[in-house]
PDB file of C-alpha atoms in Angstrom:
ATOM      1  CA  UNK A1328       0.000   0.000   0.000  1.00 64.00           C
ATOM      2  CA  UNK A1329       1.245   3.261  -0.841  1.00 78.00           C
ATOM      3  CA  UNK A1330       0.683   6.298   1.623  1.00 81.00           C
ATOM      4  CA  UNK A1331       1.180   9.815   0.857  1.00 87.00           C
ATOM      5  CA  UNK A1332       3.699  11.603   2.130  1.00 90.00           C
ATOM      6  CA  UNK A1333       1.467  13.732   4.471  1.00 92.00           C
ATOM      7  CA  UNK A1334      -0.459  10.510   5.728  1.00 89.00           C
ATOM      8  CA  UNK A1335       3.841   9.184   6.750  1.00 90.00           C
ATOM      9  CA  UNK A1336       3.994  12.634   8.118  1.00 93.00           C
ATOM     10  CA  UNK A1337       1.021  12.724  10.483  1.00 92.00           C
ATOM     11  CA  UNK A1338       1.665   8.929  11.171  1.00 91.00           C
ATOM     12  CA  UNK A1339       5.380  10.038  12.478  1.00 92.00           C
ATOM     13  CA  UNK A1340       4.169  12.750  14.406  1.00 93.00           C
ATOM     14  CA  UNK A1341       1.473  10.641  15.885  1.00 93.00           C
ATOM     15  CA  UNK A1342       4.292   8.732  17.091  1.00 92.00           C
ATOM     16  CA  UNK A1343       6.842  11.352  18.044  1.00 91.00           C
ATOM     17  CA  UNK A1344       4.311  12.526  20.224  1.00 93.00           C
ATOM     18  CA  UNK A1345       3.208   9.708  22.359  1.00 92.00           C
ATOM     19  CA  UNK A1346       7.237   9.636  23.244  1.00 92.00           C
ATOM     20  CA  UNK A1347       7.338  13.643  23.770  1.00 93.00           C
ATOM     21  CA  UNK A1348       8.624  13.020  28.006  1.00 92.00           C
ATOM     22  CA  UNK A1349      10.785  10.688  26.990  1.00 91.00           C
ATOM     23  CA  UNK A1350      12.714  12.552  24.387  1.00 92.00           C
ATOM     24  CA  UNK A1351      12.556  15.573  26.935  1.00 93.00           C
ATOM     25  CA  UNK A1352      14.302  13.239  29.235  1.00 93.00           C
ATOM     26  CA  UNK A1353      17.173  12.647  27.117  1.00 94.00           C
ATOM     27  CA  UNK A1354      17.310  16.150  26.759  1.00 95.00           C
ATOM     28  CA  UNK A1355      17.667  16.676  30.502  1.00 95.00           C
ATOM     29  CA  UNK A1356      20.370  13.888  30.521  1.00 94.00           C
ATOM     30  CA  UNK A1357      22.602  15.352  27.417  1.00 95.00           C
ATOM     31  CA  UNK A1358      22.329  18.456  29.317  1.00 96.00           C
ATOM     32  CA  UNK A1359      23.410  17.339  32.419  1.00 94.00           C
ATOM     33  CA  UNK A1360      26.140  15.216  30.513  1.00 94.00           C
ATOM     34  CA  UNK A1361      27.173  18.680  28.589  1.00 95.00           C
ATOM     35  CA  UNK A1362      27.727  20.617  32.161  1.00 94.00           C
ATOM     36  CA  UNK A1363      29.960  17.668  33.947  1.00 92.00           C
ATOM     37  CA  UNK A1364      32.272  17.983  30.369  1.00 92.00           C
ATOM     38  CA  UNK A1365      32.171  21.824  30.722  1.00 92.00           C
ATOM     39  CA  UNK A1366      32.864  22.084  34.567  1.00 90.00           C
ATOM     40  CA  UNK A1367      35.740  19.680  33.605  1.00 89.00           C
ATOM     41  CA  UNK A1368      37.275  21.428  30.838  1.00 89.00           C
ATOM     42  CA  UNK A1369      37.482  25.102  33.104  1.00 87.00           C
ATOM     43  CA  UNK A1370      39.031  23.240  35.896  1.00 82.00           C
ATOM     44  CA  UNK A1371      42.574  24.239  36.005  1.00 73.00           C
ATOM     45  CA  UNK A1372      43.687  20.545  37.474  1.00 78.00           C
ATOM     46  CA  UNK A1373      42.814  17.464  36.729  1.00 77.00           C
ATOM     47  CA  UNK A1374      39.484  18.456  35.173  1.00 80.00           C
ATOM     48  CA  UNK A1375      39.445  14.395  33.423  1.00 86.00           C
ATOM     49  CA  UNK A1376      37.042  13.248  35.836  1.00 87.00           C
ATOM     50  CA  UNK A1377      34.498  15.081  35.284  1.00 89.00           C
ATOM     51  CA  UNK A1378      34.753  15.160  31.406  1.00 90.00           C
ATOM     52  CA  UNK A1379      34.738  11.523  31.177  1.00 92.00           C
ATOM     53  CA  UNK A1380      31.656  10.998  33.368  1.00 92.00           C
ATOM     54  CA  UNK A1381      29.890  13.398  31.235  1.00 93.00           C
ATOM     55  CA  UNK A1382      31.088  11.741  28.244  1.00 95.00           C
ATOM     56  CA  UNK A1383      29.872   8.785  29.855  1.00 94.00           C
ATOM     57  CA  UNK A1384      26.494  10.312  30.982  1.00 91.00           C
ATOM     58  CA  UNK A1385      25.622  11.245  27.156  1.00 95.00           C
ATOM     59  CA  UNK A1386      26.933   8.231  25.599  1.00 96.00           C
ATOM     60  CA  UNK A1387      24.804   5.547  28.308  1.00 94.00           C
ATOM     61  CA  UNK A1388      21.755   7.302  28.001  1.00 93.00           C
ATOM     62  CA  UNK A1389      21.569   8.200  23.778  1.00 94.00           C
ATOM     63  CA  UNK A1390      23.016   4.757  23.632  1.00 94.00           C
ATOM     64  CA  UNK A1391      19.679   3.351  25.687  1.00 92.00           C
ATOM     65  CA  UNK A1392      17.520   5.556  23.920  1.00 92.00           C
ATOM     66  CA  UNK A1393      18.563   4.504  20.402  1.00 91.00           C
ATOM     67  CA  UNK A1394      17.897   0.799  21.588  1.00 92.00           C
ATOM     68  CA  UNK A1395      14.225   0.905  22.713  1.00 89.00           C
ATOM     69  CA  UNK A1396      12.683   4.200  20.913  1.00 91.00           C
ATOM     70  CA  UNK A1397      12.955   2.789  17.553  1.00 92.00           C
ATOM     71  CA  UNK A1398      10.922  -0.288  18.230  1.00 91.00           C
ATOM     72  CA  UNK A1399       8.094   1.890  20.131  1.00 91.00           C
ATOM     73  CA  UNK A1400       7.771   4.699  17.187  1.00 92.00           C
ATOM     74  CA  UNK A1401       7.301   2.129  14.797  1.00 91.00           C
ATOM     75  CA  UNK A1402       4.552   0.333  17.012  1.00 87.00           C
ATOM     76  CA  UNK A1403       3.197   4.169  17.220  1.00 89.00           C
ATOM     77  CA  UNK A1404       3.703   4.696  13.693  1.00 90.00           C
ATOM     78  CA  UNK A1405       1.730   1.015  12.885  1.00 86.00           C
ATOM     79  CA  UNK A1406      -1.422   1.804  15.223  1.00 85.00           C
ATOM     80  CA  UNK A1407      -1.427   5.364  13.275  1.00 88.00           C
ATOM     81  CA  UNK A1408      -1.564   2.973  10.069  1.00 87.00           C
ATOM     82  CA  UNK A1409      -3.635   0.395  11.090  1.00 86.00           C
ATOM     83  CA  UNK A1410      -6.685   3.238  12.341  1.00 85.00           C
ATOM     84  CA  UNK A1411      -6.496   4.966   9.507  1.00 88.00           C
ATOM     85  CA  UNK A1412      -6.379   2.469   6.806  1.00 87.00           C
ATOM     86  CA  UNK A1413      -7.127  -0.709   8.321  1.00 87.00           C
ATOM     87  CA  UNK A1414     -10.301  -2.923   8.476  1.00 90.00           C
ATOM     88  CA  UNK A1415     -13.246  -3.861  10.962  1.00 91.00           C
ATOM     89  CA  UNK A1416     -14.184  -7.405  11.735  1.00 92.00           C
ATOM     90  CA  UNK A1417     -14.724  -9.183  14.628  1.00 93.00           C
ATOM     91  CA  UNK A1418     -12.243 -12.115  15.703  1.00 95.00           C
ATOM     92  CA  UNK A1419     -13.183 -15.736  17.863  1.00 94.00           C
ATOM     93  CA  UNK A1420     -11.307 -16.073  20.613  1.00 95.00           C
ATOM     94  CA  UNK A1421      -9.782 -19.216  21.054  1.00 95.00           C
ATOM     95  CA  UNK A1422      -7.913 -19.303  23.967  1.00 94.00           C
ATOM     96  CA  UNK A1423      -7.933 -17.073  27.418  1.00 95.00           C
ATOM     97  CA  UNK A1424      -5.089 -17.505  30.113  1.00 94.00           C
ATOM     98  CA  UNK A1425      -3.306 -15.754  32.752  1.00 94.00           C
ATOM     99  CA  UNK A1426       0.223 -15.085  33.408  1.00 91.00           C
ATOM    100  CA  UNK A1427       1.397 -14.762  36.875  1.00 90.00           C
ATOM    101  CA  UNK A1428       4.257 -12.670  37.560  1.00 89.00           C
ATOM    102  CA  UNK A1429       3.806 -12.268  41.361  1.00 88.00           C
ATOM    103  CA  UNK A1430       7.270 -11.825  43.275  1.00 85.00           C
ATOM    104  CA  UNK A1431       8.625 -11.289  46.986  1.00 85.00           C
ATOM    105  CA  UNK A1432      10.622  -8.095  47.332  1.00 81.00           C
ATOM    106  CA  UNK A1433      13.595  -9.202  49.277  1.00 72.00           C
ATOM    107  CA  UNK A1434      14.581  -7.187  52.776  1.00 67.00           C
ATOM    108  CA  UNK A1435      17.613  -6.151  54.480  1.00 66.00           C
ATOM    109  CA  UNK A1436      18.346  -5.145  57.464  1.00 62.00           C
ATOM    110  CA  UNK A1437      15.865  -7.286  59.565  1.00 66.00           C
ATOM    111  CA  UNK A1438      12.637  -5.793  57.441  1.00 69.00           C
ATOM    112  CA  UNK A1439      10.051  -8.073  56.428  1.00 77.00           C
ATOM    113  CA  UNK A1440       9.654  -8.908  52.779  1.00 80.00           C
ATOM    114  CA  UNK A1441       6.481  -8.983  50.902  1.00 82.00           C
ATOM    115  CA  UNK A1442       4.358 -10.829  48.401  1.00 84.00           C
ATOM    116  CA  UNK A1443       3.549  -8.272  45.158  1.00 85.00           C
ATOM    117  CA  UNK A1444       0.949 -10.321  43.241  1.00 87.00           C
ATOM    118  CA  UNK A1445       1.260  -9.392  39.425  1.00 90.00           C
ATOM    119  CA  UNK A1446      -1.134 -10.927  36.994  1.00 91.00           C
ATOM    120  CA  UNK A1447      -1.242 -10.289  33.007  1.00 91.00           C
ATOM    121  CA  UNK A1448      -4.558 -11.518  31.482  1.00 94.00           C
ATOM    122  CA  UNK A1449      -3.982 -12.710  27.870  1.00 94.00           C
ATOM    123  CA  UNK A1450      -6.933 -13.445  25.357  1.00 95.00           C
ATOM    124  CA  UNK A1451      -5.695 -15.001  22.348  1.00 95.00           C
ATOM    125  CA  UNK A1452      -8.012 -15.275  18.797  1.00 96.00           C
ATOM    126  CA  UNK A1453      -8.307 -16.101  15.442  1.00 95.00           C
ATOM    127  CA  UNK A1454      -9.846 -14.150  12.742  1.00 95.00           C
ATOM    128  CA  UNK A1455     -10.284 -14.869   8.388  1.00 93.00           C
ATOM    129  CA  UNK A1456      -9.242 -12.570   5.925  1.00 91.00           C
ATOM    130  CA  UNK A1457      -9.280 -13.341   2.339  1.00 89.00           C
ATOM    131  CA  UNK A1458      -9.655 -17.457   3.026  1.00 90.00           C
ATOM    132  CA  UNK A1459      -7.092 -17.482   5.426  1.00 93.00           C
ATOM    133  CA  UNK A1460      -7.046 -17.694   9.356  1.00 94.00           C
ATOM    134  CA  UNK A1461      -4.628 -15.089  11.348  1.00 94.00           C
ATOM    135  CA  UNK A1462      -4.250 -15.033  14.991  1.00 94.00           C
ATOM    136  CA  UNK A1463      -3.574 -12.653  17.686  1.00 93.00           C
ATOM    137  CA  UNK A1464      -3.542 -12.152  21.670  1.00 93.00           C
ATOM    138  CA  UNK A1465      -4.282  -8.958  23.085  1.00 92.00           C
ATOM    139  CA  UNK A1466      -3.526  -8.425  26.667  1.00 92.00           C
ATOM    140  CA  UNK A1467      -5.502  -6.873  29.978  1.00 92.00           C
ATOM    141  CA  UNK A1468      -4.883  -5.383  32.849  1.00 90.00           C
ATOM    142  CA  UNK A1469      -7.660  -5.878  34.682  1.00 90.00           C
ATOM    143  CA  UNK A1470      -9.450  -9.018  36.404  1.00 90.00           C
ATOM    144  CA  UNK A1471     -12.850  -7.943  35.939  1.00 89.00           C
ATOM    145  CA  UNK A1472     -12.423  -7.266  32.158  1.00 91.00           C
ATOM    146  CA  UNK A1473     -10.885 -10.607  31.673  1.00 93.00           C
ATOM    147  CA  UNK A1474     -13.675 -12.357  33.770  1.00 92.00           C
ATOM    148  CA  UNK A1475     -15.870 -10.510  31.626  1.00 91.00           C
ATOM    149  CA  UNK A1476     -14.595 -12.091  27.937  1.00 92.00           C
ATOM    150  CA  UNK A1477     -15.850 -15.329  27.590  1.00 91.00           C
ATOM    151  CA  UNK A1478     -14.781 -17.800  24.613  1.00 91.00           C
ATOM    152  CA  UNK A1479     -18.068 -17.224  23.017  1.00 91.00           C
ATOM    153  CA  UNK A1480     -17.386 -13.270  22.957  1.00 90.00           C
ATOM    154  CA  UNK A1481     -16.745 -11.633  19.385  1.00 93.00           C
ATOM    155  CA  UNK A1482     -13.722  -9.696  19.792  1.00 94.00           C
ATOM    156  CA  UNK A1483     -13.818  -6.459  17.837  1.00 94.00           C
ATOM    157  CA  UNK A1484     -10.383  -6.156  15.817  1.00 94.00           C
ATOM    158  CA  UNK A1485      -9.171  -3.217  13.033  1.00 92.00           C
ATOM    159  CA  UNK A1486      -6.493  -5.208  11.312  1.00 91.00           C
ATOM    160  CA  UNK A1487      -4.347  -3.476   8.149  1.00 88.00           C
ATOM    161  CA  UNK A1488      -5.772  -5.526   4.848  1.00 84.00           C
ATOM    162  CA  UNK A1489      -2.147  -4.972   3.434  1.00 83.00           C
ATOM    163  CA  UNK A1490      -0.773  -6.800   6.005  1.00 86.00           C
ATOM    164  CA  UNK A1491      -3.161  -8.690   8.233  1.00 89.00           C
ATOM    165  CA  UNK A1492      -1.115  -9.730  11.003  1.00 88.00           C
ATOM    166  CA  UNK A1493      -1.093  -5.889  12.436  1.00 87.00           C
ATOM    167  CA  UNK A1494      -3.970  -6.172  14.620  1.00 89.00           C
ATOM    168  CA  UNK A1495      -5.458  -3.647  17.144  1.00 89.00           C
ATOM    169  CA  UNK A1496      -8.395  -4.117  19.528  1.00 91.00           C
ATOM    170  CA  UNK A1497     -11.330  -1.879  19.657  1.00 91.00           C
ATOM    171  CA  UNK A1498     -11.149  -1.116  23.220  1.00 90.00           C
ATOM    172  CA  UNK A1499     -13.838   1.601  23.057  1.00 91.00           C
ATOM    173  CA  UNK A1500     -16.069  -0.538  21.144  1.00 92.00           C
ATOM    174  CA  UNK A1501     -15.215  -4.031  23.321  1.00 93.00           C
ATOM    175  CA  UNK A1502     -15.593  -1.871  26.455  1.00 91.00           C
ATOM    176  CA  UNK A1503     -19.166  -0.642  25.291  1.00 91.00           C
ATOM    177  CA  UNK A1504     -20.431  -4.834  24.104  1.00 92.00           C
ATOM    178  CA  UNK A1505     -19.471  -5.621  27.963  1.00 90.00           C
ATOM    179  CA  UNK A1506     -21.216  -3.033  29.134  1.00 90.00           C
ATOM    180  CA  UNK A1507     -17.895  -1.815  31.456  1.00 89.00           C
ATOM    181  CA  UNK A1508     -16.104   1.116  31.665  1.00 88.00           C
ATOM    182  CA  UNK A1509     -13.485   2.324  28.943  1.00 85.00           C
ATOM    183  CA  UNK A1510     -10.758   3.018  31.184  1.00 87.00           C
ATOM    184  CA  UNK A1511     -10.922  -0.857  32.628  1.00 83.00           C
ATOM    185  CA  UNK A1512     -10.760  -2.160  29.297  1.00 82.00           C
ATOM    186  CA  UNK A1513      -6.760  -0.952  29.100  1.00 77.00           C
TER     187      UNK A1513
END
């Protein structure tokens, strides 16, 4: 599919600005990186120090930055895509599970550790497009919504008909069928 160079535009904005505080963040560490390698270069002795922690300031946190914001613009960029140009249909669900990832903090000093209980609900589905089957899992935060989805629940999907396997839930629309709230539907 070919999209016009506005439509690319507005899609990379879209996405630039969901990641807005993060990018201000860097800006906040290169600046702070930038001082330690100017307070080390007017210091008359022995000013090394601080240049190479500011050196090393800028380079850890650009260097962490270029490794995850890539990967999040383009899922910004792809939900930009996929609600502009993509397709309505409503998917089966197949399969609905939950994925614990509870922990104990651990304690020094004598204090008492506790239990954080951490649960992921995952709904995975199926849906057909042009004779063939794609699937999908979307994932909740909440108990109630999951408790809420049964298997014989019609999940409503927007999936991109140039490439089917980019797949976003209608929240909005699922939270509305249940009868729930839209923010508990995250």
């Amino acid at each position: 599919m070919k999209t016009s160079f506005s439509d690319r535009k507005n899609f990379t904005l879209f996405a630039l600005k969901q990641h807005i505080g993060l990018l201000g963040i860097w800006l906040v560490f290169i600046l702070f990186g930038s001082f330690f390698i100017f307070l080390g270069n007017n210091i008359e002795k022995e000013g090394y120090g601080f240049i190479l922690f500011g050196i090393a300031f800028i380079v850890l946190s650009s260097a962490f930055m270029l490794f995850t914001l890539p990967s999040s613009i383009i899922y910004y960029y792809e939900q930009a895509l996929t609600k502009k140009y993509g397709s309505y249909t409503t998917a089966t669900i197949t399969n609905k599970r939950i994925d614990d990832y509870s922990h104990t903090t651990s304690s020094f000093d004598g204090g008492k550790s506790k239990k954080i209980a951490e649960f992921l609900y995952a709904i995975e589905f199926q849906f057909s497009y042009n004779n063939q089957v794609f699937e999908g899992e979307c994932f909740f935060e909440h108990q109630a919504t999951f408790e809420a989805i049964t298997l014989e629940t019609q999940l409503p999907i927007q999936f991109l008909k140039t490439n089917p396997k980019k797949i976003t839930v209608r929240r909005r629309k699922l939270a509305n069928q249940l009868g729930i709230k839209p923010k508990l539907c995250n």
